[in-house]
Tab-separated table of C-alpha atoms and ligand atoms in Angstrom:
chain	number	residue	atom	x	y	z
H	1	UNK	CA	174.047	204.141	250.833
H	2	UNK	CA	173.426	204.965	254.058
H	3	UNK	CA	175.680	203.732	257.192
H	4	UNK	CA	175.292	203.724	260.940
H	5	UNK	CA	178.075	205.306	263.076
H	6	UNK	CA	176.874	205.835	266.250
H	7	UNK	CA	174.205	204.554	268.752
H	8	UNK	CA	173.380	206.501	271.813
H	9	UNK	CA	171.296	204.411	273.278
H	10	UNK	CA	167.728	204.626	274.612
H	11	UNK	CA	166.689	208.533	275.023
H	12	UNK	CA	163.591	209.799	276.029
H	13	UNK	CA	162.054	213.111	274.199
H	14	UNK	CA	164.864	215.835	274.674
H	15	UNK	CA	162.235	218.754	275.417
H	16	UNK	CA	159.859	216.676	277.448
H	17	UNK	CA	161.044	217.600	281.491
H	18	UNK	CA	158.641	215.392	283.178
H	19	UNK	CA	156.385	216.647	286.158
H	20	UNK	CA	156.853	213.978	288.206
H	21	UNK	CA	159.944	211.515	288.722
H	22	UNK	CA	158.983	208.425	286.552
H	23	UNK	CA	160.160	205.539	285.444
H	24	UNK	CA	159.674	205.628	281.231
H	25	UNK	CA	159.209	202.842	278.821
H	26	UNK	CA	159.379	201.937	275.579
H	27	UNK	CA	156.470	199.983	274.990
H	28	UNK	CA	154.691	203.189	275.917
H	29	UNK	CA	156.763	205.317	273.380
H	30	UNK	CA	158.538	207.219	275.744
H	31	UNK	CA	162.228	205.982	275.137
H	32	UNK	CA	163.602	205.153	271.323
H	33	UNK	CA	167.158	204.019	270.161
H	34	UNK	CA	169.064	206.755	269.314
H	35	UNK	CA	170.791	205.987	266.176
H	36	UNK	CA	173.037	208.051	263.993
H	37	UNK	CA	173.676	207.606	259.864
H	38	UNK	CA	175.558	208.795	256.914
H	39	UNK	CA	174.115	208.975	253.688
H	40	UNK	CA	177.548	208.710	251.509
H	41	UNK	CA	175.947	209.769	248.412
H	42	UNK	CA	174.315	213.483	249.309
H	43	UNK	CA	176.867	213.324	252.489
H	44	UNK	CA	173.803	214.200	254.844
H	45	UNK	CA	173.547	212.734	258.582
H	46	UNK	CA	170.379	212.438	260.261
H	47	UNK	CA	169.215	209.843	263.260
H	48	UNK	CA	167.104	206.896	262.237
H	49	UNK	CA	164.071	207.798	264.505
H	50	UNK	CA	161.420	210.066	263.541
H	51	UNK	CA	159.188	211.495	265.932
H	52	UNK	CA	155.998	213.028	264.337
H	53	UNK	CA	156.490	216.648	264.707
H	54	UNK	CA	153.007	217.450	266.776
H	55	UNK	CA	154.793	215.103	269.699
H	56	UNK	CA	157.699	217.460	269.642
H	57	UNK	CA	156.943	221.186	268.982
H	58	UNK	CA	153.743	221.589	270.154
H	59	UNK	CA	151.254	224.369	272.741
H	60	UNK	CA	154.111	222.911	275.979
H	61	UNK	CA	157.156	223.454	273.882
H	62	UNK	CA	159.677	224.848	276.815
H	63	UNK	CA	162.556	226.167	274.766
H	64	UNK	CA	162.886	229.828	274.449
H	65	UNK	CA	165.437	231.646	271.964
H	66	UNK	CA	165.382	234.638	274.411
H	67	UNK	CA	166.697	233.174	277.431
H	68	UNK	CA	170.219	234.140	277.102
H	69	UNK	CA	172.199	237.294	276.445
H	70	UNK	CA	174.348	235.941	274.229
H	71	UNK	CA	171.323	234.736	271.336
H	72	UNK	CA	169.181	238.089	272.125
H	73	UNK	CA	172.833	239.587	271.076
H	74	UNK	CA	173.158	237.545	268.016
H	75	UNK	CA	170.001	238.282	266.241
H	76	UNK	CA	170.148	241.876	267.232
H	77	UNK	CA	173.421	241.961	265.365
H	78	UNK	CA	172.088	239.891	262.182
H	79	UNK	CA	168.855	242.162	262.332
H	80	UNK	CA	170.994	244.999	261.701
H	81	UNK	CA	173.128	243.412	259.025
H	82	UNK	CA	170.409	242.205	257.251
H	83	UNK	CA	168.424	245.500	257.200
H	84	UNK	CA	171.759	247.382	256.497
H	85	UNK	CA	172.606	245.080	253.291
H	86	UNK	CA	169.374	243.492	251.872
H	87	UNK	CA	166.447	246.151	252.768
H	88	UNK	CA	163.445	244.011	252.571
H	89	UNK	CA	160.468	244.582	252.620
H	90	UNK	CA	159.117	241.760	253.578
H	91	UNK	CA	160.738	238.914	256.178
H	92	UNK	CA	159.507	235.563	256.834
H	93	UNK	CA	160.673	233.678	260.142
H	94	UNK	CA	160.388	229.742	259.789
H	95	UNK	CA	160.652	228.770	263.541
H	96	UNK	CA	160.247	232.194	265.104
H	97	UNK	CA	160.082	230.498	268.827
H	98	UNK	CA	159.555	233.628	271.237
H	99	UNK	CA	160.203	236.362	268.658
H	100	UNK	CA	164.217	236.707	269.976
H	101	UNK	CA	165.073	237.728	266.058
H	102	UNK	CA	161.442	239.165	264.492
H	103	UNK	CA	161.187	241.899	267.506
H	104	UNK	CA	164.340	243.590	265.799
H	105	UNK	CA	162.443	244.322	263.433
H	106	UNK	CA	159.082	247.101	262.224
H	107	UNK	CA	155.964	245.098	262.573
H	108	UNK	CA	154.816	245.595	259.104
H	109	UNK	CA	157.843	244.304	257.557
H	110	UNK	CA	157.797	240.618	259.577
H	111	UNK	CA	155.911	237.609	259.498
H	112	UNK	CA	156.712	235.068	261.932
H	113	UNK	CA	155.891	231.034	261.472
H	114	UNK	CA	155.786	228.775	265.011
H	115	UNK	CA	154.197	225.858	265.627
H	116	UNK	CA	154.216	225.401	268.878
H	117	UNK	CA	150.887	227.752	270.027
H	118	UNK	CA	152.581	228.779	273.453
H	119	UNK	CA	155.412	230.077	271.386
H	120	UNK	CA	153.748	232.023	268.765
H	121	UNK	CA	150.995	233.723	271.315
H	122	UNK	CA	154.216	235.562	272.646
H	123	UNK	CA	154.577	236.877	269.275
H	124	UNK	CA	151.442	237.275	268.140
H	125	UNK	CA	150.504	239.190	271.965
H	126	UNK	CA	153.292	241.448	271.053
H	127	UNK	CA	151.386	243.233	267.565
H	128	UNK	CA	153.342	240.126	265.166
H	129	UNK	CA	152.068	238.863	262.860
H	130	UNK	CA	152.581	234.909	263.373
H	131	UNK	CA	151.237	231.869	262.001
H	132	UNK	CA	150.995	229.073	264.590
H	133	UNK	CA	151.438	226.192	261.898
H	134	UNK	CA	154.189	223.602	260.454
H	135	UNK	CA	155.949	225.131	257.624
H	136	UNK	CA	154.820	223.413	254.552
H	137	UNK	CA	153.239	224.438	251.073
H	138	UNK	CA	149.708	224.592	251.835
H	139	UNK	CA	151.159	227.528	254.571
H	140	UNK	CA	153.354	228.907	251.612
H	141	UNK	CA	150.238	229.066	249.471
H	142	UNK	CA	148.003	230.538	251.855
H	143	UNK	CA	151.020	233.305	252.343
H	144	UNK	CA	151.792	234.072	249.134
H	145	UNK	CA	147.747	234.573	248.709
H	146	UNK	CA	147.949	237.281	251.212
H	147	UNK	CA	151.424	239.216	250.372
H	148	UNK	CA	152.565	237.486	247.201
H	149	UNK	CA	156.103	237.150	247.977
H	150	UNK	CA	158.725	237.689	250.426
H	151	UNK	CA	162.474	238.995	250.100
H	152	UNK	CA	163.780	236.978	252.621
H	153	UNK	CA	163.395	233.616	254.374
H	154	UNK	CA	165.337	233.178	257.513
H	155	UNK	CA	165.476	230.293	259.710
H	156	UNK	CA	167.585	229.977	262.521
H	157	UNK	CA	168.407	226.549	264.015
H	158	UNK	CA	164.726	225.054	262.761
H	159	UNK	CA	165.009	223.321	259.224
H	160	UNK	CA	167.352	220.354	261.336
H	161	UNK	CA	163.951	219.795	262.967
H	162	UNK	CA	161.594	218.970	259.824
H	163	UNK	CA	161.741	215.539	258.454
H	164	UNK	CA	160.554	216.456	255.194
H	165	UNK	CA	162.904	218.788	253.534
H	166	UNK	CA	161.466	218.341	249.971
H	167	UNK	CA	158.503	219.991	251.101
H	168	UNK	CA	160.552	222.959	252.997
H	169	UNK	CA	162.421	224.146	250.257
H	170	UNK	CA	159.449	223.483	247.930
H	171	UNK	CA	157.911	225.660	250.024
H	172	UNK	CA	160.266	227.967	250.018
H	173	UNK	CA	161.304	228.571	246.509
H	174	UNK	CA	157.356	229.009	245.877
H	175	UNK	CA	157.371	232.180	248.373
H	176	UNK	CA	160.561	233.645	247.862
H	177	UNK	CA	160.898	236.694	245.295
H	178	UNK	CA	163.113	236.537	242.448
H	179	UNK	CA	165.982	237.933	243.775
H	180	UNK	CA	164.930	237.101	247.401
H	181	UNK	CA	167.122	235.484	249.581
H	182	UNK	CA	167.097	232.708	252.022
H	183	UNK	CA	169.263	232.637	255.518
H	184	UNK	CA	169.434	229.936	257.457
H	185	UNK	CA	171.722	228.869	260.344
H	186	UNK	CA	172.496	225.759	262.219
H	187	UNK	CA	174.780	223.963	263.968
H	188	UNK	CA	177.848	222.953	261.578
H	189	UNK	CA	178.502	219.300	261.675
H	190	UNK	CA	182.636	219.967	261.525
H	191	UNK	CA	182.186	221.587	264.997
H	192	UNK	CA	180.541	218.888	266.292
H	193	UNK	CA	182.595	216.808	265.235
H	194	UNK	CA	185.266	218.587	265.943
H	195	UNK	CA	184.267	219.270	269.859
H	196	UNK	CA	183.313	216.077	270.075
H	197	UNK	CA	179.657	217.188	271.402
H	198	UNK	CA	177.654	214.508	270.194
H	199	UNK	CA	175.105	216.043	272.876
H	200	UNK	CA	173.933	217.763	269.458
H	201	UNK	CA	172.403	214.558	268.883
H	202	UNK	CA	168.541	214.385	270.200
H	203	UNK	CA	164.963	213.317	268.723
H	204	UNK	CA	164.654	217.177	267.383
H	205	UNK	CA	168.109	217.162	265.513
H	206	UNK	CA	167.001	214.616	262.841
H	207	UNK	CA	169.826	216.502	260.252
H	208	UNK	CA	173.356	217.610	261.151
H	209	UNK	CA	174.075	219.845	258.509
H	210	UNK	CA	177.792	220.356	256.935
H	211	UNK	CA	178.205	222.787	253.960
H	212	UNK	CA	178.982	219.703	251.947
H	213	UNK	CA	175.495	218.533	252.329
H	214	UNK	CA	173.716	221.697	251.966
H	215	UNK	CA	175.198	222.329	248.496
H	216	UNK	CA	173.820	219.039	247.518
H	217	UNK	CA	170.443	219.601	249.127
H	218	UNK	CA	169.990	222.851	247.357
H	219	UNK	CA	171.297	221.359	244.325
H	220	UNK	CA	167.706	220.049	243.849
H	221	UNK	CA	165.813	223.037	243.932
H	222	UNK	CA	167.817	225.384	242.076
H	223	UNK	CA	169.238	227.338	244.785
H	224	UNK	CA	172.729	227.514	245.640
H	225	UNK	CA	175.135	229.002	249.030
H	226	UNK	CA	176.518	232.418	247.888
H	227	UNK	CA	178.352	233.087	251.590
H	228	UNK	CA	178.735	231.218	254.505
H	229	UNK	CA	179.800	232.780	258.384
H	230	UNK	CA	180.915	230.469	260.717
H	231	UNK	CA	178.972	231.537	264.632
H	232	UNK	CA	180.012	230.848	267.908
H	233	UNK	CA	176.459	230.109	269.000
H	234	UNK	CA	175.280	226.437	269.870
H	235	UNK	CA	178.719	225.516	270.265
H	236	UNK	CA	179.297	226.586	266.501
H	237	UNK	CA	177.435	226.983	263.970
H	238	UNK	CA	177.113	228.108	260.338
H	239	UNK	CA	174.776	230.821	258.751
H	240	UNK	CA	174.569	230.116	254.977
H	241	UNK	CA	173.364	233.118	252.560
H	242	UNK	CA	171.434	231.151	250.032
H	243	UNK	CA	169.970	232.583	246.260
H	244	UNK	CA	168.186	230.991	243.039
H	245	UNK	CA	170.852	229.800	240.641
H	246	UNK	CA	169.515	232.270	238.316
H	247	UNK	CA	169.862	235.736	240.477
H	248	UNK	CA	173.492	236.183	238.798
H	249	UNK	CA	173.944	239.394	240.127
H	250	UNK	CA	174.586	238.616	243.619
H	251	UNK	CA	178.544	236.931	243.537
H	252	UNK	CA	179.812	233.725	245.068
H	253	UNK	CA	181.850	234.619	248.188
H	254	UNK	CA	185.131	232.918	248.436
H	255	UNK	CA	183.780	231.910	252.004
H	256	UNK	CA	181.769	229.132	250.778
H	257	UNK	CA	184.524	227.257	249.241
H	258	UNK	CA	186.932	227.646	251.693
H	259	UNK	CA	184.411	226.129	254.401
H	260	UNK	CA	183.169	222.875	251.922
H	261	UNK	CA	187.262	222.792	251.508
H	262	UNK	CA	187.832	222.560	255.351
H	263	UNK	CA	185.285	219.830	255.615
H	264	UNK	CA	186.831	218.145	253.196
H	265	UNK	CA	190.225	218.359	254.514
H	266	UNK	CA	188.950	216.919	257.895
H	267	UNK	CA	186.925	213.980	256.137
H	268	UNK	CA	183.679	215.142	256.461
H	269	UNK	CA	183.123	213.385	253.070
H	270	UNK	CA	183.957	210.121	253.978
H	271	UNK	CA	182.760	207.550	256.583
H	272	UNK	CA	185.740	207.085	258.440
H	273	UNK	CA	185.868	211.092	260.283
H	274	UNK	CA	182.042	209.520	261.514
H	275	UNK	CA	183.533	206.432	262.989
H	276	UNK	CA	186.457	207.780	264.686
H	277	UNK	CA	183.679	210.253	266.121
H	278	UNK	CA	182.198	207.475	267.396
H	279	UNK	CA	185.210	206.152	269.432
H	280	UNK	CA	185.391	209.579	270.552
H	281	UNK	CA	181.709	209.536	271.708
H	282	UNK	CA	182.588	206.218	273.589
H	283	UNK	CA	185.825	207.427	275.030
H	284	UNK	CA	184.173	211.019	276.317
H	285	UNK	CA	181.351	208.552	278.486
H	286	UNK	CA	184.387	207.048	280.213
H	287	UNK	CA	186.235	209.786	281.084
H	288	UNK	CA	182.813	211.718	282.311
H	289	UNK	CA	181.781	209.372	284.388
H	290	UNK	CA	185.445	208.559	285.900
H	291	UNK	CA	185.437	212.415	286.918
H	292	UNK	CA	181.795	212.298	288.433
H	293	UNK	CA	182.056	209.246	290.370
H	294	UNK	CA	185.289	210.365	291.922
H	295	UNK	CA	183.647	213.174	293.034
H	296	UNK	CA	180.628	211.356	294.578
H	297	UNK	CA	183.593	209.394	296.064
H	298	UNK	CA	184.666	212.437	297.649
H	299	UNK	CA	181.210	213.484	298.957
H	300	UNK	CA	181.668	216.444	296.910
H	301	UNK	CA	177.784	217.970	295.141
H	302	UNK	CA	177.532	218.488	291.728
H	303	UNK	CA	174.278	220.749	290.194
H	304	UNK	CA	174.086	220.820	286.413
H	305	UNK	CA	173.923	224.483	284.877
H	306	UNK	CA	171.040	224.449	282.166
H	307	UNK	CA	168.975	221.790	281.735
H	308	UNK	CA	169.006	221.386	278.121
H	309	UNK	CA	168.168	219.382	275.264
H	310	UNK	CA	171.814	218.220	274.429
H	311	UNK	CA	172.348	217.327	278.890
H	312	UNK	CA	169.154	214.879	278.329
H	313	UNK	CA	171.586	213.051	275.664
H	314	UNK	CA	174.549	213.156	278.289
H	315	UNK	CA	172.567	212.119	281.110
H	316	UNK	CA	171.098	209.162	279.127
H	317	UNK	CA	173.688	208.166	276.929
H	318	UNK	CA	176.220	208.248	280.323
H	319	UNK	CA	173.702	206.761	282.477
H	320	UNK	CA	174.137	209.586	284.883
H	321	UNK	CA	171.433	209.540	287.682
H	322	UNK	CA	170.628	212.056	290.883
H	323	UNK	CA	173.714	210.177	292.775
H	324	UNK	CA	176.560	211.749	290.474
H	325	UNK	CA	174.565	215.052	289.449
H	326	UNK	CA	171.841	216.213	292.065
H	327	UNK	CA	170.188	219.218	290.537
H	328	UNK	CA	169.899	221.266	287.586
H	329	UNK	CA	168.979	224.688	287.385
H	330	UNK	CA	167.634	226.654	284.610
H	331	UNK	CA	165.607	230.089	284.221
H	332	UNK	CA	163.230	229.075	281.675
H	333	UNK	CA	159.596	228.931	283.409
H	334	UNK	CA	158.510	225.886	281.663
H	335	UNK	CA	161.272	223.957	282.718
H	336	UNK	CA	161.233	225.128	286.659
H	337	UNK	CA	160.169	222.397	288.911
H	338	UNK	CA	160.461	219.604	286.447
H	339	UNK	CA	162.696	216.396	286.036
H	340	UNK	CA	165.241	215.869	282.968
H	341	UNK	CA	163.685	213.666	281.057
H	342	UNK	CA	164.715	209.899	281.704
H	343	UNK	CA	166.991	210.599	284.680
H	344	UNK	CA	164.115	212.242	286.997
H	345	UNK	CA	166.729	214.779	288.128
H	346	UNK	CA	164.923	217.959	289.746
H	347	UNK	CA	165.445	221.215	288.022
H	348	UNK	CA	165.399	224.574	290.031
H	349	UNK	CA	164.530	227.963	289.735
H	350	UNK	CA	167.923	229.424	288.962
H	351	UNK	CA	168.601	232.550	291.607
H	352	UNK	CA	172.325	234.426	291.721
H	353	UNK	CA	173.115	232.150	295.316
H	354	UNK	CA	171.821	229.045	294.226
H	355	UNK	CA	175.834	227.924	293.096
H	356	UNK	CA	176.272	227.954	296.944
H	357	UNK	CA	175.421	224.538	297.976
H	358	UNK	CA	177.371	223.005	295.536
H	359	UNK	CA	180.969	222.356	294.999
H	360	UNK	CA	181.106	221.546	291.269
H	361	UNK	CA	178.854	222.712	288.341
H	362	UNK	CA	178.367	220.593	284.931
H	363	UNK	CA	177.795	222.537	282.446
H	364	UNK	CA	174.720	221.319	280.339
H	365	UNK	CA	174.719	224.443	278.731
H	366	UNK	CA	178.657	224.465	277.753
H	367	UNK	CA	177.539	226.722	274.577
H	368	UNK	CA	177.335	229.390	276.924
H	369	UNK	CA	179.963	228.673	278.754
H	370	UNK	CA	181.758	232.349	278.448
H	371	UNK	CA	178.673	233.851	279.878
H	372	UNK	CA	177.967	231.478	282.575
H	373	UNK	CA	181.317	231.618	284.030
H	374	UNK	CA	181.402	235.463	283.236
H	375	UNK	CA	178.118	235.592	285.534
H	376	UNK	CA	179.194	233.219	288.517
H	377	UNK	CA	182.918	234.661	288.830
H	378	UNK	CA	181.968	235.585	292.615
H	379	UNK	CA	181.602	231.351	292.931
H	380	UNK	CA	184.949	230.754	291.398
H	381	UNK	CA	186.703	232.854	293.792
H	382	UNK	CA	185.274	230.778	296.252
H	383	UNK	CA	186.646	227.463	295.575
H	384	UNK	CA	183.496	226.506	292.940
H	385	UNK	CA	184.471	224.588	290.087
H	386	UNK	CA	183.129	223.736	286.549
H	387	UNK	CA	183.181	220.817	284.572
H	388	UNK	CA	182.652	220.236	281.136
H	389	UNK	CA	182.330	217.444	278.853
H	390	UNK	CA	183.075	219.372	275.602
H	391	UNK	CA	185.553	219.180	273.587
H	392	UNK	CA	186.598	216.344	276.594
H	393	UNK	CA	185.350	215.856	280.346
H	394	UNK	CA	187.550	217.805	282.243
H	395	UNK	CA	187.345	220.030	285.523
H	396	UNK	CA	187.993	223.639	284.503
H	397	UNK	CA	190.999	225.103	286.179
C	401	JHZ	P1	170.504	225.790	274.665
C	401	JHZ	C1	167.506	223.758	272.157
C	401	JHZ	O1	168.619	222.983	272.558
C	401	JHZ	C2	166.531	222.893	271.425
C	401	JHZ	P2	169.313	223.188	273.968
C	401	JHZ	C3	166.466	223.081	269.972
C	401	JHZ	N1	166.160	221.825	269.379
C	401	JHZ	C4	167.723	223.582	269.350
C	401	JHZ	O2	168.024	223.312	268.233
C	401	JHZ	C5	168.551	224.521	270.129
C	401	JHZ	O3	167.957	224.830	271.367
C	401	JHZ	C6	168.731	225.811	269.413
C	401	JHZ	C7	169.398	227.895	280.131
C	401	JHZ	N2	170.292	228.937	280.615
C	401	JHZ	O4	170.308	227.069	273.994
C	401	JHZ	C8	168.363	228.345	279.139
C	401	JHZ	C9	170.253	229.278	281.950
C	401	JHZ	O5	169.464	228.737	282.723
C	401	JHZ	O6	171.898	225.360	274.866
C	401	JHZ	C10	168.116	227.108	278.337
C	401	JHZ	O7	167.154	226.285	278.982
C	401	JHZ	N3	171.099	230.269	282.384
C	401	JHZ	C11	165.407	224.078	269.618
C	401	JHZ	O8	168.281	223.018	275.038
C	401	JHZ	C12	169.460	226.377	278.363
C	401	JHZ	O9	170.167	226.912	279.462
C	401	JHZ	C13	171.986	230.892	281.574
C	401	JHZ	O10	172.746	231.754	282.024
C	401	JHZ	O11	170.483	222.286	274.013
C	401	JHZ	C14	170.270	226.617	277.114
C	401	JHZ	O12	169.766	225.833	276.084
C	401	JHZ	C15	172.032	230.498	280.197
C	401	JHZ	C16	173.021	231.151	279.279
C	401	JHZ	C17	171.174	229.532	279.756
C	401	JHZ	O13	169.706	224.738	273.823
């Protein structure tokens, strides 16, 4: 059965910063009800709406896995560890965005898979080899003409985009050697829940995934999690080591039950952990906007620090407009100049004085809140102060 726990209200398109300031509608397709759901039986959660994937991840798709130091560090470090342990021959990248994990590694030993054409011409510029197509099995087949099969699949934050999963790990299992392995990481539903960031919730995050779920998923096709890490990145996430139930050789970790037993311990199995969530969700708008309007009562300015996809579900689901937060700023190119989507806020070039006019920054991008506040010390010193909205609104001391 499947059972609604949360409604966010009407969103626009998370990646879609507008040009110009404009009102959107939904007759025209530009807003949807964001909706959230628990499937009790296979324990997934996905949102109700599905967007068909060449609206979302297309030739203008803005986001880039490069942009900060703290993901270029975490796939150099899982390039290494995944050269050091499982020596393959042969990678495969499902979502391979600007080439932040492939360009770890030799260019005949890669293949990278992106969608969205501005995306993969990065790669592909760069001497990788890319395919600039949905992952699905007609791709699979047209690979596995060409190279036969590949040792590893990673995907990093990319199979909680595609609706169809059937067909992804169809897909995959046809590729995949033997003994080959798949990695994918995402992030973990218990954080979320946890941290109360139910920001993570947006037209391109149609799955939340828990270990709970993923062991039922892969139940399916006859693969199953041999080791799970828990990640800091995204605001927590978990990187699951996956294998064919028949490749006995490589062990079960102990990791992977202690995790599904965590989840379990905080309720991640039942309804109820989603509805208190919910009154979470409710209570975190009230105290956000409480802090924001008394600072508009004060006269006090308030830029957001990256614009991102999880800030277009704050700004919307808040109903926070250019009067509580004036600006954003951001260092992405493609999202320079533009207007968060549904609140027409403007979002400027980020330079290192730019924290000047303002006397309080929001942090959109709170998952990188360690290296923000790491970069803008100088700020802090002089009277600047940060808010955040995760795990609740508060005005860092
Ligand atoms: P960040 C996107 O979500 C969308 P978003 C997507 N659906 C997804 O799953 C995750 O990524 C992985 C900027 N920034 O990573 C860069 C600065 O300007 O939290 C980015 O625009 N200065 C694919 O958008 C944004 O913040 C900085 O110093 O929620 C961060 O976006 C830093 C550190 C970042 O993902």
């Amino acid at each position: 059965m499947i059972k609604k726990f949360l409604n966010l209200g009407l969103q626009p398109l998370a990646n879609q910063y507008q040009k110009k300031p404009i009102k959107l509608s939904i007759g025209k397709g530009q807003l949807y009800n964001l909706n959230i759901f628990f499937n009790t039986k296979s324990k997934l959660v996905s949102i109700s709406k599905r967007i068909p994937s060449e609206k979302m991840f297309n030739s203008k798709y803005p986001y880039r896995s490069s942009m900060s130091h703290t993901m270029r560090t975490s796939f150099k470090n899982l390039s290494k560890k995944i050269k050091k342990k499982f020596k393959p021959n042969l990678l495969l990248e499902i979502g391979s965005n600007d080439g932040a994990l492939i360009k770890n590694f030799k260019k005949e030993n890669v293949i990278g898979v992106e969608p969205c054409k501005n995306l993969a011409k990065i790669t592909k510029k760069n001497g990788y080899l890319t395919y600039d197509k949905y992952w699905n099995f007609d791709l699979a087949t047209k690979i596995k003409k060409r190279f036969n099969s590949v040792d590893i699949i990673y995907s990093a934050n990319t199979l909680t985009h595609i609706s169809d999963l059937t067909n992804v790990f169809k897909s995959i299992k046809y590729l995949l050697s033997e003994n080959g392995i798949v990695i994918i990481e995402d992030p973990s539903l218990l954080e979320c829940l946890k941290k109360n960031s139910y920001d993570q919730f947006y037209n391109e995050h149609i799955y939340l995934f828990s270990a709970i779920a993923v062991k039922n998923l892969l139940n399916n096709y006859g693969f199953e999690i041999f080791d799970i890490e828990n990640l800091s990145t995204h605001g927590g996430s978990l990187r699951y080591y996956i294998k064919r139930k028949t490749y006995k050789k490589q062990k079960i970790s102990k990791r992977v039950n202690n995790q599904i037993k965590k989840e379990i311990k905080f309720g991640l199995h039942k309804f109820e952990a989603y509805k208190k969530f919910s009154i979470n969700t409710l209570k975190s708008k009230k105290n956000l906007l409480q802090i924001l309007n008394k600072i508009k009562k004060d006269k006090k300015k308030i830029l957001g620090y990256g614009a991102t996809a999880k800030a277009v579900t704050v700004l919307n689901y808040c109903n926070i407009n250019k009067d509580l937060i004036y600006n954003f700023t951001d260092t992405t190119p493609e999202k320079i100049n533009n207007y968060m989507p549904g609140k027409n806020i403007k979002i400027l070039r980020y330079n290192k004085n730019i924290l000047k006019n303002y006397d309080y920054v929001f942090l959109g991008a709170w998952n990188f809140k360690k290296e923000i506040i790491k970069k803008e010390k100088k700020f802090l010193k002089k009277g600047l102060k940060f808010i955040t909205h995760i795990p609740y609104p508060r005005v860092l001391s």
